[in-house]
Coordinates of C-alpha atoms in Angstrom, one line a residue:
X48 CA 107.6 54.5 15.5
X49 CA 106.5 54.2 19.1
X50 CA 106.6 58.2 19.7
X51 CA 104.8 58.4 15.9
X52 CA 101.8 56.0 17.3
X53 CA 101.6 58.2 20.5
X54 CA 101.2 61.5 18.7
X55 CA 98.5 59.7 16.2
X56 CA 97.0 58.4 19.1
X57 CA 96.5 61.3 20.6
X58 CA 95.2 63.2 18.2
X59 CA 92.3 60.9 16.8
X60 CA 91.8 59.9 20.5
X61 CA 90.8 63.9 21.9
X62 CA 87.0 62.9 21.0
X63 CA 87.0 60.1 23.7
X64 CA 88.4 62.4 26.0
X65 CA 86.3 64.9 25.6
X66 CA 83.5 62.5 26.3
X67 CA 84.8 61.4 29.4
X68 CA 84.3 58.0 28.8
X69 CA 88.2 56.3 28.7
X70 CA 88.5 53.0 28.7
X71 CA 91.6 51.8 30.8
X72 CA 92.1 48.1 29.9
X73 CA 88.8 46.2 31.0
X74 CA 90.7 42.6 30.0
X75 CA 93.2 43.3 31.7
X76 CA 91.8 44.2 35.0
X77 CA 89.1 41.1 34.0
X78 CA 92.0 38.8 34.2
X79 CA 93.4 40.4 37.2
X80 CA 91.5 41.8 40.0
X81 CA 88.1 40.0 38.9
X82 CA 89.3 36.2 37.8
X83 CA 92.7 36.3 39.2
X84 CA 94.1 34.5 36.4
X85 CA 97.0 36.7 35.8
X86 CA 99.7 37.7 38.6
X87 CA 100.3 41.1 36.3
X88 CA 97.9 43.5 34.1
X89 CA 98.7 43.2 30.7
X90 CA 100.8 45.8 28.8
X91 CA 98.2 47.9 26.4
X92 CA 99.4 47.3 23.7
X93 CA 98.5 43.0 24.3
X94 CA 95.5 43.7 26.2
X95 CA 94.0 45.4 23.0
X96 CA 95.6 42.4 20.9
X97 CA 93.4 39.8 23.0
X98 CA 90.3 42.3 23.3
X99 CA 90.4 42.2 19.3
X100 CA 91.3 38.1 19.1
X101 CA 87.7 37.6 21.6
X102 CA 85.8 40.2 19.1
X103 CA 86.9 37.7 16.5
X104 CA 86.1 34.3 18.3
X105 CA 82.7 36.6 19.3
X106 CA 81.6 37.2 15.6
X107 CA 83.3 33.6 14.4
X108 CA 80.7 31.8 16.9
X109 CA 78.0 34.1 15.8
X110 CA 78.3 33.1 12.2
X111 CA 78.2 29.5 13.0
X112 CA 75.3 29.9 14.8
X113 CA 73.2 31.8 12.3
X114 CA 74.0 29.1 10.1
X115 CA 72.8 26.8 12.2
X116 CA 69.6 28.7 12.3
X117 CA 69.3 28.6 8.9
X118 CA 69.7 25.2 8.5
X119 CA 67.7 23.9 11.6
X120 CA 64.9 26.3 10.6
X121 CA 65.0 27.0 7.3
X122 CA 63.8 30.7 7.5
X123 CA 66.4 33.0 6.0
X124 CA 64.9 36.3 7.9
X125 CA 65.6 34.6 11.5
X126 CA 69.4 34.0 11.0
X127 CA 69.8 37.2 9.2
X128 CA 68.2 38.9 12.1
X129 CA 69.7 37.3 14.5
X130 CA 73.3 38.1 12.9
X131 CA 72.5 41.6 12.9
X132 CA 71.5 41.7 16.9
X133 CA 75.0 40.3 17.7
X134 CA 76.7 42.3 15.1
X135 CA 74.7 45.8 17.0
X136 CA 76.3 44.2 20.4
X137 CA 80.4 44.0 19.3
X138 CA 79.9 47.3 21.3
X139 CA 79.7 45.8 24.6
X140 CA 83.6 44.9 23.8
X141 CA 84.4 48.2 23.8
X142 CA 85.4 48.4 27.7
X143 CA 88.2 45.9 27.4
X144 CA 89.9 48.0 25.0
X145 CA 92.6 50.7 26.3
X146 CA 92.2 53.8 25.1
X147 CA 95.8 55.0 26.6
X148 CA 97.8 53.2 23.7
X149 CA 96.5 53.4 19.7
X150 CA 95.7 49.8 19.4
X151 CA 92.3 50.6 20.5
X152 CA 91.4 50.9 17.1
X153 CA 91.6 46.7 17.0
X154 CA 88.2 46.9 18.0
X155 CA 87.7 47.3 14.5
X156 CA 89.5 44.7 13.5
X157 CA 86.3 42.0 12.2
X158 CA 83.8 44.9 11.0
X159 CA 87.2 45.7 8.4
X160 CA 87.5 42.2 7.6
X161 CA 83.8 41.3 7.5
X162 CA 83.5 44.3 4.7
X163 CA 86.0 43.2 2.5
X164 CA 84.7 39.3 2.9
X165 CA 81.4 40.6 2.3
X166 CA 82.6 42.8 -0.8
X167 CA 84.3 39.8 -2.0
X168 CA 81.7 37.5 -1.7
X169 CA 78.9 39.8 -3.1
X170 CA 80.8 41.1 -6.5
X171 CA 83.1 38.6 -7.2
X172 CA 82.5 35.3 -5.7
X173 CA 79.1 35.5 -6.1
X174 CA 78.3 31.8 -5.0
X175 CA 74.3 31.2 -3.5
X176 CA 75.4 28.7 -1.7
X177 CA 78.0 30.1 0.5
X178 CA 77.9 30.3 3.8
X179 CA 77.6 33.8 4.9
X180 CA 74.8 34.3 1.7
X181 CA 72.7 32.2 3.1
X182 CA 73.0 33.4 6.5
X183 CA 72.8 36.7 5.8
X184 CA 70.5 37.3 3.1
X185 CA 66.9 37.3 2.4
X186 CA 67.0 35.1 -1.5
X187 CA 70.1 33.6 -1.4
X188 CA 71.5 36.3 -4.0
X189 CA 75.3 37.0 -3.7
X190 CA 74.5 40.7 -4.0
X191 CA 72.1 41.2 -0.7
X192 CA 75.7 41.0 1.1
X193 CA 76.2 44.5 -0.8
X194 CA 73.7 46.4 1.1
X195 CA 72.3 45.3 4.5
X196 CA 75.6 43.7 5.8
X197 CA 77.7 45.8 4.1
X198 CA 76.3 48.9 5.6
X199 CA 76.1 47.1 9.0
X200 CA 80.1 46.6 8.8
X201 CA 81.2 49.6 7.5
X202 CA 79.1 51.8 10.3
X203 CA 80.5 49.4 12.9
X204 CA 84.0 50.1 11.5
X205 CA 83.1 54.2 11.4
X206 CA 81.6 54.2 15.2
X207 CA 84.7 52.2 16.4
X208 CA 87.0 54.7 14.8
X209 CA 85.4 57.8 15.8
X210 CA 82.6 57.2 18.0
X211 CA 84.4 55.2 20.4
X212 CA 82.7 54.4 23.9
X213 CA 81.1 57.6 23.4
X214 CA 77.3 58.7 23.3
X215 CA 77.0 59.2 19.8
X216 CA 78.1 55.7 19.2
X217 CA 75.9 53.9 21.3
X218 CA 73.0 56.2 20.0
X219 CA 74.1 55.0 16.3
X220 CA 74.6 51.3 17.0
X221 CA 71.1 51.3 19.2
X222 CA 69.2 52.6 16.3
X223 CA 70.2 49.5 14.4
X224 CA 68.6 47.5 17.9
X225 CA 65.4 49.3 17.1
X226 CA 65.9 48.2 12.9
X227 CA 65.9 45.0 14.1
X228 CA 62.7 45.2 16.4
X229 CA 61.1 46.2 13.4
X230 CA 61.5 43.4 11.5
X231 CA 60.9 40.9 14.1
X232 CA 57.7 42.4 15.2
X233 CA 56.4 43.1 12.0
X234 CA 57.0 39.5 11.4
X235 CA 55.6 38.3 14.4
X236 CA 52.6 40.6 15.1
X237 CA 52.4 43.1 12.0
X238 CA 48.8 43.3 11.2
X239 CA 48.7 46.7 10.2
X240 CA 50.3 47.4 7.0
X241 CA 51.6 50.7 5.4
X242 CA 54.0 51.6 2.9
X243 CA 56.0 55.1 1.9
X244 CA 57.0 56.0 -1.6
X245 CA 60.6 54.2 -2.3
X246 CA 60.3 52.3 0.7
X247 CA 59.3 48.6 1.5
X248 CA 56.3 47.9 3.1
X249 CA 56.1 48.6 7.1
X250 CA 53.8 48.1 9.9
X251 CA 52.4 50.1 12.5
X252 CA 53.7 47.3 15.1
X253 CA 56.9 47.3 13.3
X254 CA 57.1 50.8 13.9
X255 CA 56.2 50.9 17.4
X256 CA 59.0 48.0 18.6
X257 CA 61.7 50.3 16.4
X258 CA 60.9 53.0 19.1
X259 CA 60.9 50.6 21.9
X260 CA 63.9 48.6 20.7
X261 CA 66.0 51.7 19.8
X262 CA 65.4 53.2 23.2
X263 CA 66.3 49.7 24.9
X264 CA 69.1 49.3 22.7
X265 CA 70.5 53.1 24.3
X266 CA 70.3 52.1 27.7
X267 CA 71.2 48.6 28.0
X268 CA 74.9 49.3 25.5
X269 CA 75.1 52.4 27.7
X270 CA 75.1 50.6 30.8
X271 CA 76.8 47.9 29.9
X272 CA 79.5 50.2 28.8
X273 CA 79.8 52.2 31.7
X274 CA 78.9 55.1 29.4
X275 CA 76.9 58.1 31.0
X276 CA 74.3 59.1 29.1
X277 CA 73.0 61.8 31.6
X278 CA 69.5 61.9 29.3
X279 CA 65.9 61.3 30.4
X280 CA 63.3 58.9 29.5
X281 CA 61.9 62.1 27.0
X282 CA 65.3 62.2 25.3
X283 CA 65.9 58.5 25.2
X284 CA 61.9 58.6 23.4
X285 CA 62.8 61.3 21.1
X286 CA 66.1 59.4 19.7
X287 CA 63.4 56.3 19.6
X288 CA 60.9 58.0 17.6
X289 CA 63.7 59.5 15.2
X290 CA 64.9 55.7 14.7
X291 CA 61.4 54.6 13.5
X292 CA 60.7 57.4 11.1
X293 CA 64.0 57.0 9.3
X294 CA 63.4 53.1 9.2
X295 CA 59.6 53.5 8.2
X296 CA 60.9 56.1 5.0
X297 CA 64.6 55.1 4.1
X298 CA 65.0 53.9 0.7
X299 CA 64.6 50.1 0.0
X300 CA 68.0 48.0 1.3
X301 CA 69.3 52.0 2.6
X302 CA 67.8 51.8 5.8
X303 CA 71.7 51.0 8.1
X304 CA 73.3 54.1 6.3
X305 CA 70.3 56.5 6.6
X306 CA 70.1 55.4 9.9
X307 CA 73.8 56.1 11.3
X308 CA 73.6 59.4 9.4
X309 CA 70.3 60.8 10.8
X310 CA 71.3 59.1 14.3
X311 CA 74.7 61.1 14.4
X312 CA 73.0 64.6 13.6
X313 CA 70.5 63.7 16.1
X314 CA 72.7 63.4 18.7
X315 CA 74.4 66.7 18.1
X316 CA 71.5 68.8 17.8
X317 CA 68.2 66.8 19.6
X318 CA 69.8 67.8 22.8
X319 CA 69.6 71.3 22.1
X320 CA 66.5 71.2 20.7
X321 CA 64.9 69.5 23.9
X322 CA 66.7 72.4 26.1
X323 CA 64.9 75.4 24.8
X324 CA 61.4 73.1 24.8

């Protein structure tokens, strides 16, 4: 079974690879050379177990803190917005996974969970007053858990399956940075309203901090990372832009998915594009 994991490893690993961006244990060498709690690096295979088990204390605090929110301030919008930030951030946990042995794929391990809760709690469960509906929903409708947060988890679980610590990930995960700049700007300082057909209504300073926050969202994941990006401030406004015209015309409660799809085929063509310009 070990030789099994190897070969499967290797095979769905070749992307990160070829992206030059491996990720050689950051916990362990954390624990090691940086804290000195530990007299040994951990084997990859545990060091991937613990990276996944501080995603999951990550994302358990989170929740308890939107709730607070919630509670403290009574305005749905802030904790839901404030659950998708740190949901858009998980990537920054990418580094302490190992890349060398297949339980990278752990980093996955609360997005998959998160869906099926969410599934759960949207289509069967159905209870307004839970928890994670209140926290994460607009109305306090079971079924807002079936789009927004549901799209959020299942891109997170696609990126960190295929898009590990690689451009197009951090590209993907950013634009959902800028779909949250949106809102809270439009909130905030949104004086000048538009709306598209099928879609909700925007503002032209909702707009504006999607390109800022998308283009923010690139370069701080990217650093933080340790992911070259090798692209200019033009390219990094380009991917921006892209980001706020998707957000300002996707479909009502589509915006997540439209976004990770448009994102992805802008990364593998934009650069092109900007070559021959």
């Amino acid at each position: 079974t070990e030789e099994a994991g190897r070969i499967i490893a290797a095979a769905t690993s070749s992307q990160i690879r070829n992206n030059n961006n491996i990720s050689n244990g950051g916990l362990s060498t954390l624990l090691v050379d940086t804290l000195g709690i530990l007299p040994h690096p951990l084997s990859p295979m545990y060091n991937n177990i613990f990276s996944a088990l501080i995603t999951i204390l990550y994302v358990k605090a989170v929740m308890e803190i939107g709730a607070f929110i919630r509670v403290k301030y009574g305005v749905p919008e802030l904790s839901r917005k404030f659950v998708h930030l740190c949901a858009c951030s998980y990537v920054m946990f990418w580094p302490l996974f190992d890349s060398s042995h297949w339980g990278w794929r752990l980093n996955v391990t609360v997005p998959v969970v998160m869906s099926l809760r969410l599934l759960y709690k949207g289509a069967i469960l159905k209870d307004p007053e839970d928890e994670d509906v209140r926290s994460m929903s607009r109305t306090s409708s079971p079924s807002e858990l079936l789009y927004g947060p549901l799209q959020m988890t299942l891109v997170m679980t696609y990126i960190g399956l295929t898009k590990f610590m690689t451009n197009t990930g951090i590209i993907i995960i950013a634009s959902l940075v800028g779909d949250w700049m949106a809102a809270m700007v439009g909130i905030q300082y949104g004086k000048h309203r538009y709306r598209v057909p099928l879609g909700g209504e925007k503002s032209i300073e909702g707009t504006i901090g999607c390109v800022v926050g998308t283009m923010g969202g690139i370069w701080f994941y990217s650093y933080m990372c340790g992911i070259e990006l090798g692209e200019g401030w033009k390219m990094l406004l380009a991917y921006g832009c892209i980001s706020a015209v998707v957000e300002a015309t996707a479909f009502r409660n589509w915006d997540n998915f439209l976004l990770a799809v448009a994102m992805e085929m802008s990364s593998k063509h934009l650069p092109n594009y900007m070559e021959l310009a």
